mmCIF file of C-alpha atoms in Angstrom:
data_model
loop_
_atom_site.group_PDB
_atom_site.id
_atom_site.type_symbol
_atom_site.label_atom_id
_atom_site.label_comp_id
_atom_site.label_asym_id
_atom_site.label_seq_id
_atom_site.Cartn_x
_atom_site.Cartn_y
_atom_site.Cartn_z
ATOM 1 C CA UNK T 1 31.011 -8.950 -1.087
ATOM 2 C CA UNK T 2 32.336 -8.090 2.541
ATOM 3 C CA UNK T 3 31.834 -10.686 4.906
ATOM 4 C CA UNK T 4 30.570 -10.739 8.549
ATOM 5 C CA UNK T 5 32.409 -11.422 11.228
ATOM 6 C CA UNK T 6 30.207 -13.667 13.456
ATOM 7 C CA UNK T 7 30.651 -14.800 16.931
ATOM 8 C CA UNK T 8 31.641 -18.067 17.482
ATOM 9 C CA UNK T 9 30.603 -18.896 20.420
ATOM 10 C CA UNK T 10 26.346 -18.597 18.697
ATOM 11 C CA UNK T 11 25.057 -21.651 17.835
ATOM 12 C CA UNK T 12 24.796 -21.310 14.015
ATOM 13 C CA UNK T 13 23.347 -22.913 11.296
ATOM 14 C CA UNK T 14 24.392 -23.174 7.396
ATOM 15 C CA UNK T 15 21.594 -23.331 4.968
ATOM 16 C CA UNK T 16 21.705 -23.808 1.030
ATOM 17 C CA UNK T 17 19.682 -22.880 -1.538
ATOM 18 C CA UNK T 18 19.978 -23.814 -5.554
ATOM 19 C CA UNK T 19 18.142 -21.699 -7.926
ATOM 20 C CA UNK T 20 17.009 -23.277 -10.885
ATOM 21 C CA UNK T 21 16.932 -20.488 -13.305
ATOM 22 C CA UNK T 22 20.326 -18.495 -13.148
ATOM 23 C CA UNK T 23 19.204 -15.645 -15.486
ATOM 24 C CA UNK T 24 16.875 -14.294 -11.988
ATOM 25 C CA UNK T 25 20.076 -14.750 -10.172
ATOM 26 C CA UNK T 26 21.151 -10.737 -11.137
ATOM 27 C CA UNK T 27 17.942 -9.031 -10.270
ATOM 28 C CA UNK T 28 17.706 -10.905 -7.282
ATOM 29 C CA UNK T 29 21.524 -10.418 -5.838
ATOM 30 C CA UNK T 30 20.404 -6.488 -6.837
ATOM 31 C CA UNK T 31 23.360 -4.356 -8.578
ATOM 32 C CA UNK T 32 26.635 -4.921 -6.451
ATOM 33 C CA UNK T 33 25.015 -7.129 -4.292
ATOM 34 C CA UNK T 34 22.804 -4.614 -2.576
ATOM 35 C CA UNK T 35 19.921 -6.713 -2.196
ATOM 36 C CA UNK T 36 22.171 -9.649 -0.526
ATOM 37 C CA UNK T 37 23.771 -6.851 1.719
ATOM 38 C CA UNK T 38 20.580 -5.541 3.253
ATOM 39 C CA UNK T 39 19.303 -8.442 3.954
ATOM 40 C CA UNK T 40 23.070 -9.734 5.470
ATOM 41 C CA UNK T 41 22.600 -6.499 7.333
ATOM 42 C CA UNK T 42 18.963 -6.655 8.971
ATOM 43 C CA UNK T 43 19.079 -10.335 9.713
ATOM 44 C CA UNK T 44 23.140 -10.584 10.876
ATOM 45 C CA UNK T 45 23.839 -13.474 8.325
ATOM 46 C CA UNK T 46 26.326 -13.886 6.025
ATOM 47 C CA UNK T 47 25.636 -14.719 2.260
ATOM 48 C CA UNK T 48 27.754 -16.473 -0.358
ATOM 49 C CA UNK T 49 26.978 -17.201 -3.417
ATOM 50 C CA UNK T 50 28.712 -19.392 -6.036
ATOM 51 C CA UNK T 51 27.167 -20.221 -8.945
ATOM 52 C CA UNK T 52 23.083 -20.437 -9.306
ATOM 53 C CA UNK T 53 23.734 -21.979 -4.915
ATOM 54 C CA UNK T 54 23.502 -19.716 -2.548
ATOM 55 C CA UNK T 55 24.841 -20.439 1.207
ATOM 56 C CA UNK T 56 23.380 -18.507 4.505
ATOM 57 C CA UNK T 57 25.226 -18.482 7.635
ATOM 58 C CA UNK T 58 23.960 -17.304 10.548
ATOM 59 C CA UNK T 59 22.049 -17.924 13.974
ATOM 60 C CA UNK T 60 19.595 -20.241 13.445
ATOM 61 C CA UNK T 61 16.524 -18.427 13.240
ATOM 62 C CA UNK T 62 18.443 -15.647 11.412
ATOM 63 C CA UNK T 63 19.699 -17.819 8.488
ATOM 64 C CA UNK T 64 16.003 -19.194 8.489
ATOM 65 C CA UNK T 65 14.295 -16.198 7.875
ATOM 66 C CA UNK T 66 17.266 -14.884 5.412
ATOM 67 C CA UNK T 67 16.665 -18.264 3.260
ATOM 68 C CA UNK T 68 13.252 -17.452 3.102
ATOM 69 C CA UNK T 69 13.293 -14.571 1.889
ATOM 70 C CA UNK T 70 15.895 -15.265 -0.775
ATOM 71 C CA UNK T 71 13.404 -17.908 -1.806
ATOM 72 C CA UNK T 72 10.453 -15.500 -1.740
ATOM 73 C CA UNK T 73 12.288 -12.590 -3.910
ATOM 74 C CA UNK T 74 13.246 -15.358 -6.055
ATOM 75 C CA UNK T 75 9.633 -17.054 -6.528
ATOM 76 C CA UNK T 76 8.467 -13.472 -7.317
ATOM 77 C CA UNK T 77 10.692 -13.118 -9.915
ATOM 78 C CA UNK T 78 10.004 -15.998 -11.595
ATOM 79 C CA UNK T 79 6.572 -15.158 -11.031
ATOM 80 C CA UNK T 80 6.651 -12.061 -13.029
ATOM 81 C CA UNK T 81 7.547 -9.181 -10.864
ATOM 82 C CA UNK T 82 9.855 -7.002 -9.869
ATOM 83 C CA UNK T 83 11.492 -6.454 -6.772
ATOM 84 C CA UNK T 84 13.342 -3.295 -6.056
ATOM 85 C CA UNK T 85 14.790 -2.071 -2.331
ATOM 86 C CA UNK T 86 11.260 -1.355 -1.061
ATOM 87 C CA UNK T 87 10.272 -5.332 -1.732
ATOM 88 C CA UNK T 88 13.177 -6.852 -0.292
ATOM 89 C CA UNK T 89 12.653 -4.628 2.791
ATOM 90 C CA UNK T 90 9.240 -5.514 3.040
ATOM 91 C CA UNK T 91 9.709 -9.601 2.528
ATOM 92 C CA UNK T 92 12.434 -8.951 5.639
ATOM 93 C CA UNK T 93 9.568 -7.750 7.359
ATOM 94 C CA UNK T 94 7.145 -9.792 7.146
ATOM 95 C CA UNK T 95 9.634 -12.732 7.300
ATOM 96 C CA UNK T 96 9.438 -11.446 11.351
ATOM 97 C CA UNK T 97 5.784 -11.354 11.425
ATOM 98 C CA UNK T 98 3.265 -13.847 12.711
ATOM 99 C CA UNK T 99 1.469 -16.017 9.046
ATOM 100 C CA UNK T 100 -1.405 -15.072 8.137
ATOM 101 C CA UNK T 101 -3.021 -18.127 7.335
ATOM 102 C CA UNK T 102 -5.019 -17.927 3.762
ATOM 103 C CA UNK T 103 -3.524 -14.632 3.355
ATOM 104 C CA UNK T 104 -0.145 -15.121 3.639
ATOM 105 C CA UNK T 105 1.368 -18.670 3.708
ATOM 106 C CA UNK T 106 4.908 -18.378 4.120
ATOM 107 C CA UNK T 107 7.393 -15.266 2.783
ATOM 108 C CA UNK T 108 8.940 -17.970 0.328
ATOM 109 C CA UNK T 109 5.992 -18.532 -1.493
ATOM 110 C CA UNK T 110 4.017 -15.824 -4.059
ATOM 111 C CA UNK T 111 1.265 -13.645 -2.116
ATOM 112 C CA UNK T 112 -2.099 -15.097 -2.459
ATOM 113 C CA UNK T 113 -3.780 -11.842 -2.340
ATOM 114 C CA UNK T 114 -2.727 -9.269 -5.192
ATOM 115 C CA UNK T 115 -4.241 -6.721 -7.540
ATOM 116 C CA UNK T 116 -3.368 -6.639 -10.998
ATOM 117 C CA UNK T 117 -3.656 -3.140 -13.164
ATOM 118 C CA UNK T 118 -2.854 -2.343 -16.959
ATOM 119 C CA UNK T 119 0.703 -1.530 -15.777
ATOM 120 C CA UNK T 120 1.367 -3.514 -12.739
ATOM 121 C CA UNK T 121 0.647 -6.370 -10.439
ATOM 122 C CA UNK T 122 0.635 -5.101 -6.578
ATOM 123 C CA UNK T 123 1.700 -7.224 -4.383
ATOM 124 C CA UNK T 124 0.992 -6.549 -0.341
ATOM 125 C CA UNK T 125 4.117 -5.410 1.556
ATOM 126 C CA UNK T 126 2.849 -5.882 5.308
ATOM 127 C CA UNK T 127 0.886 -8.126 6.690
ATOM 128 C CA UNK T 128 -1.767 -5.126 7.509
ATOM 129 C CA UNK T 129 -1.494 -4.979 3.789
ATOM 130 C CA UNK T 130 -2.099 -8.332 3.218
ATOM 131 C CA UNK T 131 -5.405 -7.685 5.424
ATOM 132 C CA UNK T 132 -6.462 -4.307 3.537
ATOM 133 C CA UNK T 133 -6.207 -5.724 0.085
ATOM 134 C CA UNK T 134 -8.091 -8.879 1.537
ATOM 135 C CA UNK T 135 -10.619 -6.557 3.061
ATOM 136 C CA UNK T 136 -10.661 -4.457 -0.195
ATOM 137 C CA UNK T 137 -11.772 -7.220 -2.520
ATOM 138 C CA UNK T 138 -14.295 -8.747 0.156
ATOM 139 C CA UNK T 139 -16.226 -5.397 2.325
ATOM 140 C CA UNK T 140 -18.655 -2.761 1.248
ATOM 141 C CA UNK T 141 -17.150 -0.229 3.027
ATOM 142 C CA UNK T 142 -13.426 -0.161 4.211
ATOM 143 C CA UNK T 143 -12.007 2.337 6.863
ATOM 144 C CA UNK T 144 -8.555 2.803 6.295
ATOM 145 C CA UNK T 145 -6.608 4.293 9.327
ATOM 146 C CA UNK T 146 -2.856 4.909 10.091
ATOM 147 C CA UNK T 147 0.304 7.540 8.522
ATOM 148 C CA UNK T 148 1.357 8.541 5.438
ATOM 149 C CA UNK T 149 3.249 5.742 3.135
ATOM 150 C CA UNK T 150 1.412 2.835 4.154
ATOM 151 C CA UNK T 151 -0.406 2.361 0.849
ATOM 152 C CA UNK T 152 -3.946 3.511 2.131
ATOM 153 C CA UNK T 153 -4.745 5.567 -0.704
ATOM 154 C CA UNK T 154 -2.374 3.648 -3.570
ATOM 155 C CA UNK T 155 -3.729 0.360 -2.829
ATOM 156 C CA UNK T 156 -7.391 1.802 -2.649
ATOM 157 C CA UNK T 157 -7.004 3.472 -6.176
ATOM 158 C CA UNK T 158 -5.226 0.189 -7.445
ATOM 159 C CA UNK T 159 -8.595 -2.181 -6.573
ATOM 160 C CA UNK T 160 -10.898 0.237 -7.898
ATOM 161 C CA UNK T 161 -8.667 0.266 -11.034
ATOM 162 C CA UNK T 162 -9.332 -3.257 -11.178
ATOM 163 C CA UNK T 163 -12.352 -3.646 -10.708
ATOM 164 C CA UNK T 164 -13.223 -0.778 -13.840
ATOM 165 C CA UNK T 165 -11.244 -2.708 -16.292
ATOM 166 C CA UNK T 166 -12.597 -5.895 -14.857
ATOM 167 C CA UNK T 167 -16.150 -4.575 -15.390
ATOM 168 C CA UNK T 168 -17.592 -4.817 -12.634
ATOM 169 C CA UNK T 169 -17.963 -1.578 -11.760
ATOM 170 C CA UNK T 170 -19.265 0.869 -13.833
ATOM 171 C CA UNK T 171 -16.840 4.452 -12.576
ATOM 172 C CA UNK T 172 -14.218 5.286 -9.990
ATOM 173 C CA UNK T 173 -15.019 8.300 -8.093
ATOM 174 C CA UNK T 174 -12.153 10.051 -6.395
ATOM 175 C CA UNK T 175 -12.456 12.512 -3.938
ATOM 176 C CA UNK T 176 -10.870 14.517 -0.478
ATOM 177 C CA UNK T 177 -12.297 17.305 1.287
ATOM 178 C CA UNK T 178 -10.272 20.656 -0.056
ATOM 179 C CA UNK T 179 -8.761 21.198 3.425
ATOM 180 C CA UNK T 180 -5.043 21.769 4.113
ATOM 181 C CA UNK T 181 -3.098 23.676 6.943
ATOM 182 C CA UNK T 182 -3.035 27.908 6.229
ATOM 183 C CA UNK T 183 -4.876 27.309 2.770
ATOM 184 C CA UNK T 184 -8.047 28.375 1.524
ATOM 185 C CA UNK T 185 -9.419 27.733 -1.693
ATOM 186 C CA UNK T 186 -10.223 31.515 -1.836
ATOM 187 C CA UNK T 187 -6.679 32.472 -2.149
ATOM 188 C CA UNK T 188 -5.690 30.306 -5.035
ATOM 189 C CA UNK T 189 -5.546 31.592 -8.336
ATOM 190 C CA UNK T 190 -7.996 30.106 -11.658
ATOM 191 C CA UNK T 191 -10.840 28.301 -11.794
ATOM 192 C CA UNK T 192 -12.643 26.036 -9.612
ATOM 193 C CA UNK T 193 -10.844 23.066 -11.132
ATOM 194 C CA UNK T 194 -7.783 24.849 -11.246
ATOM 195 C CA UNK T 195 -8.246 25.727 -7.652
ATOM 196 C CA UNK T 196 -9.190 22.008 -6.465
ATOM 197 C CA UNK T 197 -6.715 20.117 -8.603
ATOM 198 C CA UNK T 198 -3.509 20.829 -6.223
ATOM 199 C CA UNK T 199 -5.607 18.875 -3.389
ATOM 200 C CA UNK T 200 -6.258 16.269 -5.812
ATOM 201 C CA UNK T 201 -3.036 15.609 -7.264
ATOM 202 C CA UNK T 202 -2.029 12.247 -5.034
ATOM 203 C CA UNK T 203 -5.330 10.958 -6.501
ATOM 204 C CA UNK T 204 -4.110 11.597 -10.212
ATOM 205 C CA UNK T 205 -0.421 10.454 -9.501
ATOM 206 C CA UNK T 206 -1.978 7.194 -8.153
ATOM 207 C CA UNK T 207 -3.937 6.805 -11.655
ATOM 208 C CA UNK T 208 -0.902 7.478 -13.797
ATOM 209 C CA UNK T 209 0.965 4.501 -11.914
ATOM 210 C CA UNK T 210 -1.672 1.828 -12.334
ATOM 211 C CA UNK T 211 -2.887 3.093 -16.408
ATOM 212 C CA UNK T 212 -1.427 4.058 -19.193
ATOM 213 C CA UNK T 213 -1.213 7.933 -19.254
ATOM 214 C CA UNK T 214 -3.882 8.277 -22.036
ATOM 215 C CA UNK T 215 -6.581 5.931 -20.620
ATOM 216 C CA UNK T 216 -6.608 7.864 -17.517
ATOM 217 C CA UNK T 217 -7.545 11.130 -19.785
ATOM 218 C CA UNK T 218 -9.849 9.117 -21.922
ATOM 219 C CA UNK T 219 -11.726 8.073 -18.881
ATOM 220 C CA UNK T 220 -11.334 11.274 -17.331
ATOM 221 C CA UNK T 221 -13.346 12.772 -20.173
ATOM 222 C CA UNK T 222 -15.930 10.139 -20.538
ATOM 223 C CA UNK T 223 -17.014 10.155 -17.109
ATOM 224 C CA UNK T 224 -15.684 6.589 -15.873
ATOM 225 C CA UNK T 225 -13.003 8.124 -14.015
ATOM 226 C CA UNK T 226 -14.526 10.796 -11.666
ATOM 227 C CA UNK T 227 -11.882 13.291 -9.527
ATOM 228 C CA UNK T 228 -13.833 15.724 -7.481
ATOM 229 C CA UNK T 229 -13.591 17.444 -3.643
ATOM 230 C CA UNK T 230 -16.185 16.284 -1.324
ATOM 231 C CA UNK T 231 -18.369 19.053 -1.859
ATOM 232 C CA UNK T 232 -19.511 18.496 -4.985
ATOM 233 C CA UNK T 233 -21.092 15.096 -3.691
ATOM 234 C CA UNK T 234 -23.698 16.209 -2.051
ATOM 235 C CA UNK T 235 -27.437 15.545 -3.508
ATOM 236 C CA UNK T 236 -26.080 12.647 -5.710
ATOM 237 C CA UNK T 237 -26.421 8.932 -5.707
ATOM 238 C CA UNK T 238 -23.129 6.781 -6.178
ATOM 239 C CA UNK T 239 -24.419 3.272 -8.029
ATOM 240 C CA UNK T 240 -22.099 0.981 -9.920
ATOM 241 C CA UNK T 241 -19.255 2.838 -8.663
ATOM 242 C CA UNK T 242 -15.739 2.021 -6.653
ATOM 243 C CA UNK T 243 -15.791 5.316 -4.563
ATOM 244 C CA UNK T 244 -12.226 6.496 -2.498
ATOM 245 C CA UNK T 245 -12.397 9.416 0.456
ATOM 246 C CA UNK T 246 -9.134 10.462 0.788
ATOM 247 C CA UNK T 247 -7.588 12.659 3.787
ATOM 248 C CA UNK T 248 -11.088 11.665 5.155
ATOM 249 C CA UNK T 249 -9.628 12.711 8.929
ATOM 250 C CA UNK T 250 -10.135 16.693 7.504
ATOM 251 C CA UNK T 251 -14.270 16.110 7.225
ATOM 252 C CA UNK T 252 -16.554 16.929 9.641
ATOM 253 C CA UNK T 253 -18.785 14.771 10.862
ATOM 254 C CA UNK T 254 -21.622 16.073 9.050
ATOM 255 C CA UNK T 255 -19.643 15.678 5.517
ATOM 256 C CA UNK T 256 -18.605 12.226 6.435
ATOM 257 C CA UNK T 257 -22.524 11.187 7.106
ATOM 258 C CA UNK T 258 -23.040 13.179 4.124
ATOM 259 C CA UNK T 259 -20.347 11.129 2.008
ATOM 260 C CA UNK T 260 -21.565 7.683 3.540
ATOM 261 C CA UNK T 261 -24.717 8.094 2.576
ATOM 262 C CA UNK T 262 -24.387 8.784 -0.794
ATOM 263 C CA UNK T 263 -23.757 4.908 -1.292
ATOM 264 C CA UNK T 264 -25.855 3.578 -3.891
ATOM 265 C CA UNK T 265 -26.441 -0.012 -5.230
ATOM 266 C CA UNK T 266 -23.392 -2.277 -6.551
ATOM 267 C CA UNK T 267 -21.109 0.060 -5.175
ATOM 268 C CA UNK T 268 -17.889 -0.405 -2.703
ATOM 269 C CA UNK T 269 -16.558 2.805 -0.624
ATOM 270 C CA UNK T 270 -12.898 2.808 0.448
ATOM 271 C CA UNK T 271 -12.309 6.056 3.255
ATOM 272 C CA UNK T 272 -9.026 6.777 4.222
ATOM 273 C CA UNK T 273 -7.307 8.716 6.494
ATOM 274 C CA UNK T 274 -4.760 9.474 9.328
ATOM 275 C CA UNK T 275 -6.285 10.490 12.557
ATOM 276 C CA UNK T 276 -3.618 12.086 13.715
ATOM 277 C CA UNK T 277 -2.979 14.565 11.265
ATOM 278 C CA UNK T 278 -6.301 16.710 11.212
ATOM 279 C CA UNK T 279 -6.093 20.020 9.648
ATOM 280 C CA UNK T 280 -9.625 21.091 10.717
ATOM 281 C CA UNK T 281 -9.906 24.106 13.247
ATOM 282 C CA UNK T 282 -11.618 22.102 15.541
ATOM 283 C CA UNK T 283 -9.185 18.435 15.316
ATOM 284 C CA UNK T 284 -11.507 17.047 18.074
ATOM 285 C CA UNK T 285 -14.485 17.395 15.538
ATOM 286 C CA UNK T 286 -13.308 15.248 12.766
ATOM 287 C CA UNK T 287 -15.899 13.421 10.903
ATOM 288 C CA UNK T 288 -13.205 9.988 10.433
ATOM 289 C CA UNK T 289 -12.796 9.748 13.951
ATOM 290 C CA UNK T 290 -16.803 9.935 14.775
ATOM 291 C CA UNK T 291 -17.761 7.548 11.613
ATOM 292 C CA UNK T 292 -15.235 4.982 12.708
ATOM 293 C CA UNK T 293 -16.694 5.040 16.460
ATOM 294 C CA UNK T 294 -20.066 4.951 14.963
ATOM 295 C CA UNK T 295 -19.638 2.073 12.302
ATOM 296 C CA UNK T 296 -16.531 -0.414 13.402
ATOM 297 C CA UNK T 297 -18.146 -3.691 13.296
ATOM 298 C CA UNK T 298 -21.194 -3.410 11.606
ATOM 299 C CA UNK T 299 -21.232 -6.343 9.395
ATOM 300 C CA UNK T 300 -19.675 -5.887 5.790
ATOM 301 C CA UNK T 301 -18.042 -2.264 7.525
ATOM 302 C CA UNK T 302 -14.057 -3.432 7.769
ATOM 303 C CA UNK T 303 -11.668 -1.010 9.576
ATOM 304 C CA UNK T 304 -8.014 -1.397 8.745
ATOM 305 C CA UNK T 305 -5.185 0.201 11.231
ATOM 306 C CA UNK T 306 -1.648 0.800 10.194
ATOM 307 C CA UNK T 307 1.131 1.544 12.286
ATOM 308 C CA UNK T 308 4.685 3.044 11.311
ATOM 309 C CA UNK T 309 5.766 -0.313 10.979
ATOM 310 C CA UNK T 310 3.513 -0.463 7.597
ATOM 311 C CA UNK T 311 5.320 2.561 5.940
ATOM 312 C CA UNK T 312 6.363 1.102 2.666
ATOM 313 C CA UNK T 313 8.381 4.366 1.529
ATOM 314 C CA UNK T 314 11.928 5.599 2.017
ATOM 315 C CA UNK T 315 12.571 4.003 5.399
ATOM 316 C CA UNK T 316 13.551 7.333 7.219
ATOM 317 C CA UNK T 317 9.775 7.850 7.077
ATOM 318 C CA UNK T 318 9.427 5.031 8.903
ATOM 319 C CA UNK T 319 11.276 6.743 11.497
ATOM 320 C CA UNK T 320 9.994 10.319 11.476
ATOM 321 C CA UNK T 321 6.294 8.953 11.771
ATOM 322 C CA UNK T 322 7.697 6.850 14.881
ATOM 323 C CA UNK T 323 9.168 10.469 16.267
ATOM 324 C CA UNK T 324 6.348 12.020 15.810
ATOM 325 C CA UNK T 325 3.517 9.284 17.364
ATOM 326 C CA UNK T 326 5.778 6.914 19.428
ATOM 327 C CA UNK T 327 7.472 3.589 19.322
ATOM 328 C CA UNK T 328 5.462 1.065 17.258
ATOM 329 C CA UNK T 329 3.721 -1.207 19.212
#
């Protein structure tokens, strides 16, 4: 592994950790080290590692916050889970970020908040995470707000998931307004499901990650599993259901009051959206931005903001949605 070359004239600490179970030691160091290199190169430490003890060097708080996230990747691994280059990322992260107490502890320890799905356990990767999936398993109605990539939609689909195995809802009802910049339904070819479907499709590919491939059709055909555009909710009453609104910033506001509305009994609504990407000919008319304005803190309503700093995919999107809408505050 190269080393760093750090100043000497830093105060600097050396910390040392000893892993009891050297078999995690691989997945955690990542394949040639990668995982020890990124997080050598976002904190400024320097690792070594000999044996199943590993040594951090660095500026004091630098080396604290690298430690703790060694211990954190390692505690998820012997916890079950994987951890790939988007999880160490994330526990860097959050390592930098104010506890959350009851939520999240400490990076070194296991999340107390998760969901778990036929194929995976989800585990939050921000600390606004942390608060959605806390708000997700507590509020009747969640407003999710902020870009694309920061889970709004995944970790939405991954609750209801779990909650329809768990039983205690009865269907998960998927749907998005069929709006999207220079396309009209008109001009697609097929059916009306063949027509609706590519507006869909981040709905299904959400599905497919949390079940097996065939449960999602079996549901699918029996009705538990409900994909649809916002259109064809109108007249109907939602009960026993986990309902998602997705791309809810390309309603109007008389869909979204439509959509609210149909909330029936036992049921939990999850809306989602990012306000500043409106595709409506009118932006200033969208129905997110008016429910929001309408509903924030009514009791059991929970709105959720991400920021940039939440984007949990390829970290150059991270930067283009900074480009785009600013520094991150």
């Amino acid at each position: 592994m190269p080393q760093k070359k750090l100043d000497p004239a830093t105060p600097r600490a050396r910390l040392e950790i000893e892993f009891a179970e050297p078999h995690l030691l691989g997945p955690l160091f990542g394949e040639f080290d990668r995982n020890l290199v990124a997080i050598e190169d976002k904190l400024g430490v320097y690792i070594a590692a000999r044996g199943n003890r590993v040594q951090v060097e660095g500026e004091p708080e630098a080396a604290t916050r690298a430690r703790d996230v060694l211990q954190g990747l390692y505690n998820r691994l012997d916890d079950g889970q994987d951890i790939d280059a988007e999880a160490v990322s994330a526990v860097i992260a959050m390592s930098g970020q104010p506890v959350l107490e009851g939520i999240v502890s400490d990076v070194s320890e296991p999340p107390k908040v998760m969901i778990r799905t036929r194929k995976k356990t989800i585990v939050p990767r921000s600390h606004t995470q942390a608060l959605y999936m806390e708000a997700l398993g507590r509020d009747d109605l969640i407003f999710a707000l902020g870009p694309a990539g920061t889970g709004k939609t995944y970790l939405a689909v991954a609750q209801a998931v779990q909650q329809l195995i768990g039983g205690s809802v009865d269907r998960l009802i998927l749907s998005r307004p069929a709006v999207e910049a220079g396309e009209r339904l008109g001009f697609l070819p097929g059916d009306m499901k063949e027509k609706v479907d590519p507006y869909l499709r981040p709905l299904y590919d959400a599905l497919y990650d949390m079940l097996p491939a065939e449960q999602v059709e079996r549901r699918i055909a029996s009705g538990e599993i409900e994909i649809a555009p916002i259109a064809f909710m109108r007249g109907r009453t939602l009960s026993d259901a986990f309902i998602i609104l997705d791309e809810a910033q390309n309603t109007t506001p008389q869909q979204m009051k439509m959509f609210l509305t149909r909330f029936g009994m036992r049921s939990r609504m999850v809306v989602c959206g990012d306000p500043l990407q409106v595709d409506l000919p009118n932006p200033g008319m969208s129905g997110l931005a008016d429910a929001v304005e309408k509903l924030e803190g009514v009791e059991k309503i929970a709105t959720v903001r991400f920021t940039a700093g939440d984007v949990v995919r390829h970290p150059l999107v991270g930067r283009i949605v900074e480009a785009y809408e600013g520094p991150i505050a």
